XYZ file of C-alpha atoms in Angstrom:
76
model
C -0.852 92.453 61.438
C -2.462 89.026 61.390
C -5.988 88.506 62.603
C -8.039 85.422 63.352
C -11.828 85.191 63.204
C -13.240 83.201 66.102
C -16.555 82.628 67.820
C -16.578 83.630 71.485
C -19.134 81.850 73.657
C -20.047 82.710 77.233
C -22.895 80.792 78.772
C -26.087 79.603 77.149
C -27.155 81.573 74.116
C -24.344 84.153 74.148
C -22.021 83.904 71.170
C -20.207 86.586 69.174
C -18.102 86.279 66.063
C -14.925 88.301 66.556
C -11.939 89.359 64.481
C -9.022 89.558 66.901
C -5.273 90.082 66.505
C -3.357 86.811 66.697
C -0.620 88.447 68.800
C -2.792 89.013 71.905
C -2.672 86.568 74.791
C -5.855 84.848 75.872
C -5.580 86.767 79.158
C -5.463 90.082 77.286
C -8.366 88.984 75.109
C -10.466 88.205 78.182
C -9.739 91.666 79.615
C -10.736 93.301 76.310
C -13.938 91.259 76.109
C -14.821 92.124 79.688
C -14.536 95.840 78.897
C -16.138 95.742 75.450
C -19.044 93.429 76.248
C -19.606 94.314 79.894
C -18.994 90.750 81.034
C -18.015 89.870 84.576
C -14.735 88.050 83.912
C -12.403 87.243 86.795
C -8.697 86.303 86.719
C -9.753 82.689 87.329
C -11.660 82.495 84.030
C -10.018 80.800 81.054
C -10.783 80.165 77.399
C -11.283 76.659 76.094
C -10.487 76.346 72.391
C -12.105 73.982 69.919
C -11.076 72.170 67.791
C -7.823 72.274 69.798
C -9.622 70.637 72.709
C -7.727 72.369 75.491
C -7.718 75.342 77.828
C -5.540 78.190 76.592
C -2.590 79.446 78.628
C -3.441 83.064 79.566
C 0.201 84.114 79.050
C 0.536 82.762 75.498
C -0.700 84.441 72.322
C -3.487 82.989 70.236
C -0.930 82.355 67.503
C 1.410 80.512 69.899
C -1.512 78.368 71.044
C -2.452 77.481 67.452
C -5.869 79.152 67.447
C -7.014 79.191 63.825
C -9.734 80.832 61.752
C -13.155 79.566 62.804
C -12.135 78.381 66.277
C -14.689 78.333 69.074
C -13.455 80.003 72.266
C -15.630 79.213 75.274
C -15.400 81.100 78.565
C -14.938 78.661 81.435
């Protein structure tokens, strides 16, 4: 199983370094983060990835989207 280490950021001053499986979709990741971190995440929320510079498709896996080690994923 392949993993990717990313930094998840939600709002000012909230950032967590995470090791996540590359085969999960960004939509699944948001659901997991909502449960694990107690965040209020709605279906309208998305993840913006840097250095990719784009919003991730919630139906595609992190691997399919090209999210790499050290990426910054920001909740928008």
